[in-house]
PDB file of C-alpha atoms in Angstrom:
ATOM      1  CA  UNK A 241       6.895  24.244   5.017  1.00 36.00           C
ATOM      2  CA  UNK A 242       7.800  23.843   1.282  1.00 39.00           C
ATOM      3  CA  UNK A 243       7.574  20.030   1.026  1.00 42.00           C
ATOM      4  CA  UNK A 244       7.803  17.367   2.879  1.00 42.00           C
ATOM      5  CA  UNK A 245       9.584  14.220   4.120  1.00 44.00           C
ATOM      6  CA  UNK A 246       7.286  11.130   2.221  1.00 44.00           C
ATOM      7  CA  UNK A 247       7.563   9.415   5.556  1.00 42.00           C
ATOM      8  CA  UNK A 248       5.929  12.350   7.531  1.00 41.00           C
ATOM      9  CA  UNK A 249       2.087  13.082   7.654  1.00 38.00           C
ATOM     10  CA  UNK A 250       2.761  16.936   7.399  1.00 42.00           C
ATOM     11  CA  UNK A 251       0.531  17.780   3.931  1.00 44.00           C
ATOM     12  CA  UNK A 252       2.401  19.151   1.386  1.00 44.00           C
ATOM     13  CA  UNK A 253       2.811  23.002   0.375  1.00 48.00           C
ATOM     14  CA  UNK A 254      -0.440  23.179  -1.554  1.00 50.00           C
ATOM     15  CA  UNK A 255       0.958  25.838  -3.537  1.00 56.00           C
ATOM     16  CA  UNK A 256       3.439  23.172  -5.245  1.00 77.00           C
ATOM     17  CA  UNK A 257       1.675  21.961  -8.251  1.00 83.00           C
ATOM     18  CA  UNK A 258      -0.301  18.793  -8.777  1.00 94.00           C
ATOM     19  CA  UNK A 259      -1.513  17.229 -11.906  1.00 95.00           C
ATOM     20  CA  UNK A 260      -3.945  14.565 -12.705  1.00 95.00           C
ATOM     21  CA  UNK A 261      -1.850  11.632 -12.738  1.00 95.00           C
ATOM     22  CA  UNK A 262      -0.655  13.208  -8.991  1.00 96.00           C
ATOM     23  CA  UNK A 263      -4.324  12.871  -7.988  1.00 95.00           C
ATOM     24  CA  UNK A 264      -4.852  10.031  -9.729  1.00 94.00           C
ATOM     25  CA  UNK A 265      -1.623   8.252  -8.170  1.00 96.00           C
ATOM     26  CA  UNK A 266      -2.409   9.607  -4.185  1.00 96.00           C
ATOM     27  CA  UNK A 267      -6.511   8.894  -4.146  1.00 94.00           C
ATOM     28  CA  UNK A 268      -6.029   5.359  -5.994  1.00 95.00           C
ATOM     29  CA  UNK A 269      -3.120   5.000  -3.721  1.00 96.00           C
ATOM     30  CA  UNK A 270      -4.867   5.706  -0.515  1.00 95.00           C
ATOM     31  CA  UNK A 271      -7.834   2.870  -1.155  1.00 94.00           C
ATOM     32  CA  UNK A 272      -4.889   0.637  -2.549  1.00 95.00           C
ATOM     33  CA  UNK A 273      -2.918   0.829   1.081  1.00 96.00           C
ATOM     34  CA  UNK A 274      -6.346   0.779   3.225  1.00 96.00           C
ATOM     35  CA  UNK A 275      -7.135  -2.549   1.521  1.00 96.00           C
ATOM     36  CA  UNK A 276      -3.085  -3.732   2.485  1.00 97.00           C
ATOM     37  CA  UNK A 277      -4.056  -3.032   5.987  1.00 97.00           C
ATOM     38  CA  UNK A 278      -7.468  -4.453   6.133  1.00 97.00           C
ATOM     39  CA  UNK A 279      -5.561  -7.254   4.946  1.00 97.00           C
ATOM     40  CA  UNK A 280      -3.256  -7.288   7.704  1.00 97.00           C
ATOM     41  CA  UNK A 281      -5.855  -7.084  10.038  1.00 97.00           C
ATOM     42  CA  UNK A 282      -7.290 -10.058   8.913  1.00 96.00           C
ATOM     43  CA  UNK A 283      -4.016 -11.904   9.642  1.00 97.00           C
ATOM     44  CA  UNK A 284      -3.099 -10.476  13.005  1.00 97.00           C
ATOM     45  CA  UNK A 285      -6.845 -11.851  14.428  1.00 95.00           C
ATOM     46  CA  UNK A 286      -5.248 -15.622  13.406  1.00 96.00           C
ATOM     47  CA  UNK A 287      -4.154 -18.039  15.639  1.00 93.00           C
ATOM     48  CA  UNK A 288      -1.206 -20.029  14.296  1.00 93.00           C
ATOM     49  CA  UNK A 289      -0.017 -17.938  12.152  1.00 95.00           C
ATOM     50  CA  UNK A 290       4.173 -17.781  11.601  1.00 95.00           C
ATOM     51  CA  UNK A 291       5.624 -14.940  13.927  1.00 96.00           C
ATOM     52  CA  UNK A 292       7.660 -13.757  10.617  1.00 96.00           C
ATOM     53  CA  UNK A 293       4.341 -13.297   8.543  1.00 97.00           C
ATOM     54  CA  UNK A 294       3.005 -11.681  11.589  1.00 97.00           C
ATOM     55  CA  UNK A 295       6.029  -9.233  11.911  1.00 97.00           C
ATOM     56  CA  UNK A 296       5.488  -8.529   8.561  1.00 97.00           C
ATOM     57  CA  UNK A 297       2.163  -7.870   8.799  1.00 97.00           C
ATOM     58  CA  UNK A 298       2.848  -5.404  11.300  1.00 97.00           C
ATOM     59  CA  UNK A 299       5.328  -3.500   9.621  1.00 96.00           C
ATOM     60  CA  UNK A 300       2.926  -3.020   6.452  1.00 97.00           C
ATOM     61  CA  UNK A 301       0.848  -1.204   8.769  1.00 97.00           C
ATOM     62  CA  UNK A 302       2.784   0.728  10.585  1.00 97.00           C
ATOM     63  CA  UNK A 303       4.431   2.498   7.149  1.00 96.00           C
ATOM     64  CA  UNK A 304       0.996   2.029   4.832  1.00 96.00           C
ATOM     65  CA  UNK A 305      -1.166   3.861   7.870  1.00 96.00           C
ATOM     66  CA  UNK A 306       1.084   7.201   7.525  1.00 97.00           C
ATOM     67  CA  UNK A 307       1.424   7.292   4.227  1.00 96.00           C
ATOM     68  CA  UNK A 308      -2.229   7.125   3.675  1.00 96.00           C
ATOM     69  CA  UNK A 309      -2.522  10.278   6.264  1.00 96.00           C
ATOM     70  CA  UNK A 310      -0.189  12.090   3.894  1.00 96.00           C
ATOM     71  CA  UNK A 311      -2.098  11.143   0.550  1.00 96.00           C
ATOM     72  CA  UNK A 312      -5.384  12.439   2.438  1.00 95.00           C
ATOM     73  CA  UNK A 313      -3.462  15.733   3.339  1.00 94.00           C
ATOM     74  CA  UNK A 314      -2.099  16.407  -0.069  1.00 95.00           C
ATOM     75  CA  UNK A 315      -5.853  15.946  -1.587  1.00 95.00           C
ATOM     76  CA  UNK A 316      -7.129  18.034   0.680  1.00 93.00           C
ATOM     77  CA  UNK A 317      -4.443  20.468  -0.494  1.00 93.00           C
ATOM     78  CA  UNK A 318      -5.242  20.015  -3.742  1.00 94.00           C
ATOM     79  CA  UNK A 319      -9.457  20.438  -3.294  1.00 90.00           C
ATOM     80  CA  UNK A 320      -9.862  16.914  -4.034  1.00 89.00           C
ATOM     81  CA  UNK A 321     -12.187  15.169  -1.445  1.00 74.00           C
ATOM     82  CA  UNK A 322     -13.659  12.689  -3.043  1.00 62.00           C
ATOM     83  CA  UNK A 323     -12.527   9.075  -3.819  1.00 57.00           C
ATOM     84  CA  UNK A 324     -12.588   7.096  -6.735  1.00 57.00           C
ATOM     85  CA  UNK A 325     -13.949   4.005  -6.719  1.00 52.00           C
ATOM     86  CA  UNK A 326     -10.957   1.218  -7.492  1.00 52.00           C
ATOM     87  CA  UNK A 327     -11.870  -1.858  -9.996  1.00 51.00           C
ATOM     88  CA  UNK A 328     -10.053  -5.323  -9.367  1.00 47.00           C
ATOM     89  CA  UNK A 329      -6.820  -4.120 -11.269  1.00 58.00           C
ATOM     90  CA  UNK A 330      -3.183  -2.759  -9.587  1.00 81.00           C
ATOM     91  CA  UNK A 331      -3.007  -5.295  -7.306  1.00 88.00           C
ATOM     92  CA  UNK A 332      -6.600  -4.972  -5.384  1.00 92.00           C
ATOM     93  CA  UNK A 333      -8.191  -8.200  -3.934  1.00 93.00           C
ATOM     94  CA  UNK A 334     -11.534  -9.499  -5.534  1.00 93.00           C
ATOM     95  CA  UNK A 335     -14.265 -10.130  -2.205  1.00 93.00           C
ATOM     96  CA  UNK A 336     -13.402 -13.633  -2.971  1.00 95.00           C
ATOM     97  CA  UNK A 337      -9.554 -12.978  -2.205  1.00 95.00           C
ATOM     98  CA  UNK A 338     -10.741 -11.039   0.865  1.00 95.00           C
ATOM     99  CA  UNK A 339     -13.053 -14.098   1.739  1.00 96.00           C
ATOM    100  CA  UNK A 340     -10.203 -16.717   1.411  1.00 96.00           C
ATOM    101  CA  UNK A 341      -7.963 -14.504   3.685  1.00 96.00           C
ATOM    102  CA  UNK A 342     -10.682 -14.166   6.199  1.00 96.00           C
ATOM    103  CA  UNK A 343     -11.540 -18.076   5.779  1.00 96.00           C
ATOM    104  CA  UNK A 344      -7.888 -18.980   6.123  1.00 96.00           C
ATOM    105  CA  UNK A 345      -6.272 -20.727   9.067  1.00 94.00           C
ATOM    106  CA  UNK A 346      -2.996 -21.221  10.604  1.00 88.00           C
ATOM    107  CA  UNK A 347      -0.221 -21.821   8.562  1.00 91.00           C
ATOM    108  CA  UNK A 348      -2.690 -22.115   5.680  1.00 95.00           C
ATOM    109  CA  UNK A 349      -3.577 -18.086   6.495  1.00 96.00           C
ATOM    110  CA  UNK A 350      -0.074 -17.230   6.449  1.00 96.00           C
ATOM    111  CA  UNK A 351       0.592 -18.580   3.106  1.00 96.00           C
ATOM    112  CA  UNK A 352      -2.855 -16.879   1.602  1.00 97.00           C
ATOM    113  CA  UNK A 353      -1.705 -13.435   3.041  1.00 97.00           C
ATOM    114  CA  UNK A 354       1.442 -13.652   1.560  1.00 97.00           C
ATOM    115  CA  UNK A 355       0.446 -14.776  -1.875  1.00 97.00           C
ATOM    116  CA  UNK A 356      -1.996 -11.926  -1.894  1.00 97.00           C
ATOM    117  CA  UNK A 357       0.629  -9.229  -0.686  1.00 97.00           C
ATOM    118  CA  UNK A 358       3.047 -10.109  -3.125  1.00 97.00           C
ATOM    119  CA  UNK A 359      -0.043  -9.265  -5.645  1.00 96.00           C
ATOM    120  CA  UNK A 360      -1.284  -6.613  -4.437  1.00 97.00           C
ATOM    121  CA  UNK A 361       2.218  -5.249  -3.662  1.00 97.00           C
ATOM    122  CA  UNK A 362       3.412  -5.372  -7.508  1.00 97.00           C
ATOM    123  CA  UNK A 363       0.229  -3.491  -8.137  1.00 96.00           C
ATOM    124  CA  UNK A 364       1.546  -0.364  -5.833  1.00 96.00           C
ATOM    125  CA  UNK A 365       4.855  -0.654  -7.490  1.00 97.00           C
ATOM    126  CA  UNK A 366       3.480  -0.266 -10.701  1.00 96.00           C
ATOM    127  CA  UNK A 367       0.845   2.556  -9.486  1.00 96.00           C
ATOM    128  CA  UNK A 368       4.062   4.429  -7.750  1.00 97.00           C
ATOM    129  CA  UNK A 369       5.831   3.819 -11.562  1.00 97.00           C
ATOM    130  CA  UNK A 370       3.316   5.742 -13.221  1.00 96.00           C
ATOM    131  CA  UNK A 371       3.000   8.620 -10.974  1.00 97.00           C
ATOM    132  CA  UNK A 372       7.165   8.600 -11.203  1.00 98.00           C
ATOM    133  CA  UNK A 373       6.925   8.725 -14.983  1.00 97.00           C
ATOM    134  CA  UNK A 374       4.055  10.978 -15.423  1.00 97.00           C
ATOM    135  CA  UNK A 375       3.477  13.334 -12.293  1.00 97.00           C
ATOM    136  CA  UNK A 376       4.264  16.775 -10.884  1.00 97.00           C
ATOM    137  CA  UNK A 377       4.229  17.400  -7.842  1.00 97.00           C
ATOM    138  CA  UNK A 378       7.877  16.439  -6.148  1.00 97.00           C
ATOM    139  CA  UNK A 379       6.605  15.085  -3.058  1.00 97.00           C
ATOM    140  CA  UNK A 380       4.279  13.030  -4.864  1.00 97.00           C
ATOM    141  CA  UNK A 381       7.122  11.758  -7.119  1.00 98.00           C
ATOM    142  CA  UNK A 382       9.375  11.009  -3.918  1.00 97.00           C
ATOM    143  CA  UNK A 383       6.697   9.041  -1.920  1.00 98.00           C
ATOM    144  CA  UNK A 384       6.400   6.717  -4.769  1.00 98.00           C
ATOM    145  CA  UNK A 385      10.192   6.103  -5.393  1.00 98.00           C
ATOM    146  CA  UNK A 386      10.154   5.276  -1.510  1.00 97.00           C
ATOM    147  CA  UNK A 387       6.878   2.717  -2.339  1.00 97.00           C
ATOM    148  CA  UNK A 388       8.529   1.199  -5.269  1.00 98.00           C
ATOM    149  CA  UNK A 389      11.758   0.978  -3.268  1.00 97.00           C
ATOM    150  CA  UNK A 390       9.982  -0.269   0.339  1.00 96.00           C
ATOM    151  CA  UNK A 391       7.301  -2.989  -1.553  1.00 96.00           C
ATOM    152  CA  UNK A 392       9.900  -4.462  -3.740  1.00 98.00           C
ATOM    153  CA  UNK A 393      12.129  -5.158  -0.614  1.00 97.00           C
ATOM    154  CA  UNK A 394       8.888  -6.689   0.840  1.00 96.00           C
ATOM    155  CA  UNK A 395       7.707  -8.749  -2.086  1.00 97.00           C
ATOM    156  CA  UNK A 396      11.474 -10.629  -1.873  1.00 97.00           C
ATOM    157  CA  UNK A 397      11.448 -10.948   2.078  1.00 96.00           C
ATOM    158  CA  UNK A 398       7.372 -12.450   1.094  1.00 97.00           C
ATOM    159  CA  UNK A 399       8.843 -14.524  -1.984  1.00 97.00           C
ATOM    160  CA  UNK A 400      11.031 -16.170   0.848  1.00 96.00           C
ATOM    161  CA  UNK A 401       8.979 -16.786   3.739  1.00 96.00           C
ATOM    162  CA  UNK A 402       7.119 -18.394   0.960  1.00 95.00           C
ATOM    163  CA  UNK A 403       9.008 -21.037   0.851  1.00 94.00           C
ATOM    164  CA  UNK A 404      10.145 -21.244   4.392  1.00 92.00           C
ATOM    165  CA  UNK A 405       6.783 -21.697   6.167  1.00 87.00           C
TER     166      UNK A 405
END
């Protein structure tokens, strides 16, 4: 296979070339999305929380879990195993964000979670907007076009529940 579809969890043709800001965009991406759905997790164990936000919630995980299966193949591809570790910026939740997610209740949960995805969803975007500008490798590039295309949907559909719930 030459490439591949960004929404399938074949790895890339390793042969394609990657540079750093490829590896920098897929391993930062990869702890970036397994903190989204740790996130989610933490709101689908709630009682009381809206059915919307839950839907939502849902969804993030269902396209965030493949996408991090790809990003693992491609390192692999690339001889990259390790992981770096991510500070507090693009987006990532402090413990204490994590701890007022886990603390939250109800209503009061679903408003916390979606406060803290819009966050941490403008930090993909801008993540996927650097690895557009500055990387290689096509399938790389195309993945985070889809991200900056799929999270910016999602941060208006959040924006609105917002100020529905």
């Amino acid at each position: 296979m030459d490439g591949m579809d960004p929404g399938s969890s074949s790895p890339t043709d390793s042969a394609q070339p990657a540079n750093d800001a490829d590896i920098d965009f897929a391993m930062n991406m990869v702890a970036h999305h397994q903190q989204a759905i740790e996130m989610a997790d933490l709101l689908l164990e709630k009682e009381g929380v809206d059915e919307r936000v839950i839907t939502l919630a849902i969804a993030i995980k269902e396209a965030q879990g493949p996408e991090i299966e790809t990003m693992t193949a491609w390192l692999e591809g690339w001889g990259q195993d390790g992981m770096p570790g991510m500070d507090h910026g693009d987006g990532m939740m402090s413990d204490d964000d994590m701890t007022a997610l886990e603390n939250a209740a109800g209503p009061e949960a679903s408003s916390v979670f979606l406060e803290q995805m819009i966050e941490h969803h403008q930090g993909a975007i801008d993540m996927a907007e650097q690895e557009v500008t500055a990387g290689e490798n096509p399938d790389a590039i195309a993945l985070a076009q889809k991200i900056i295309e799929d999270q910016t949907a999602e941060i208006t559909t959040m924006q609105e529940l917002l100020v529905t719930i």
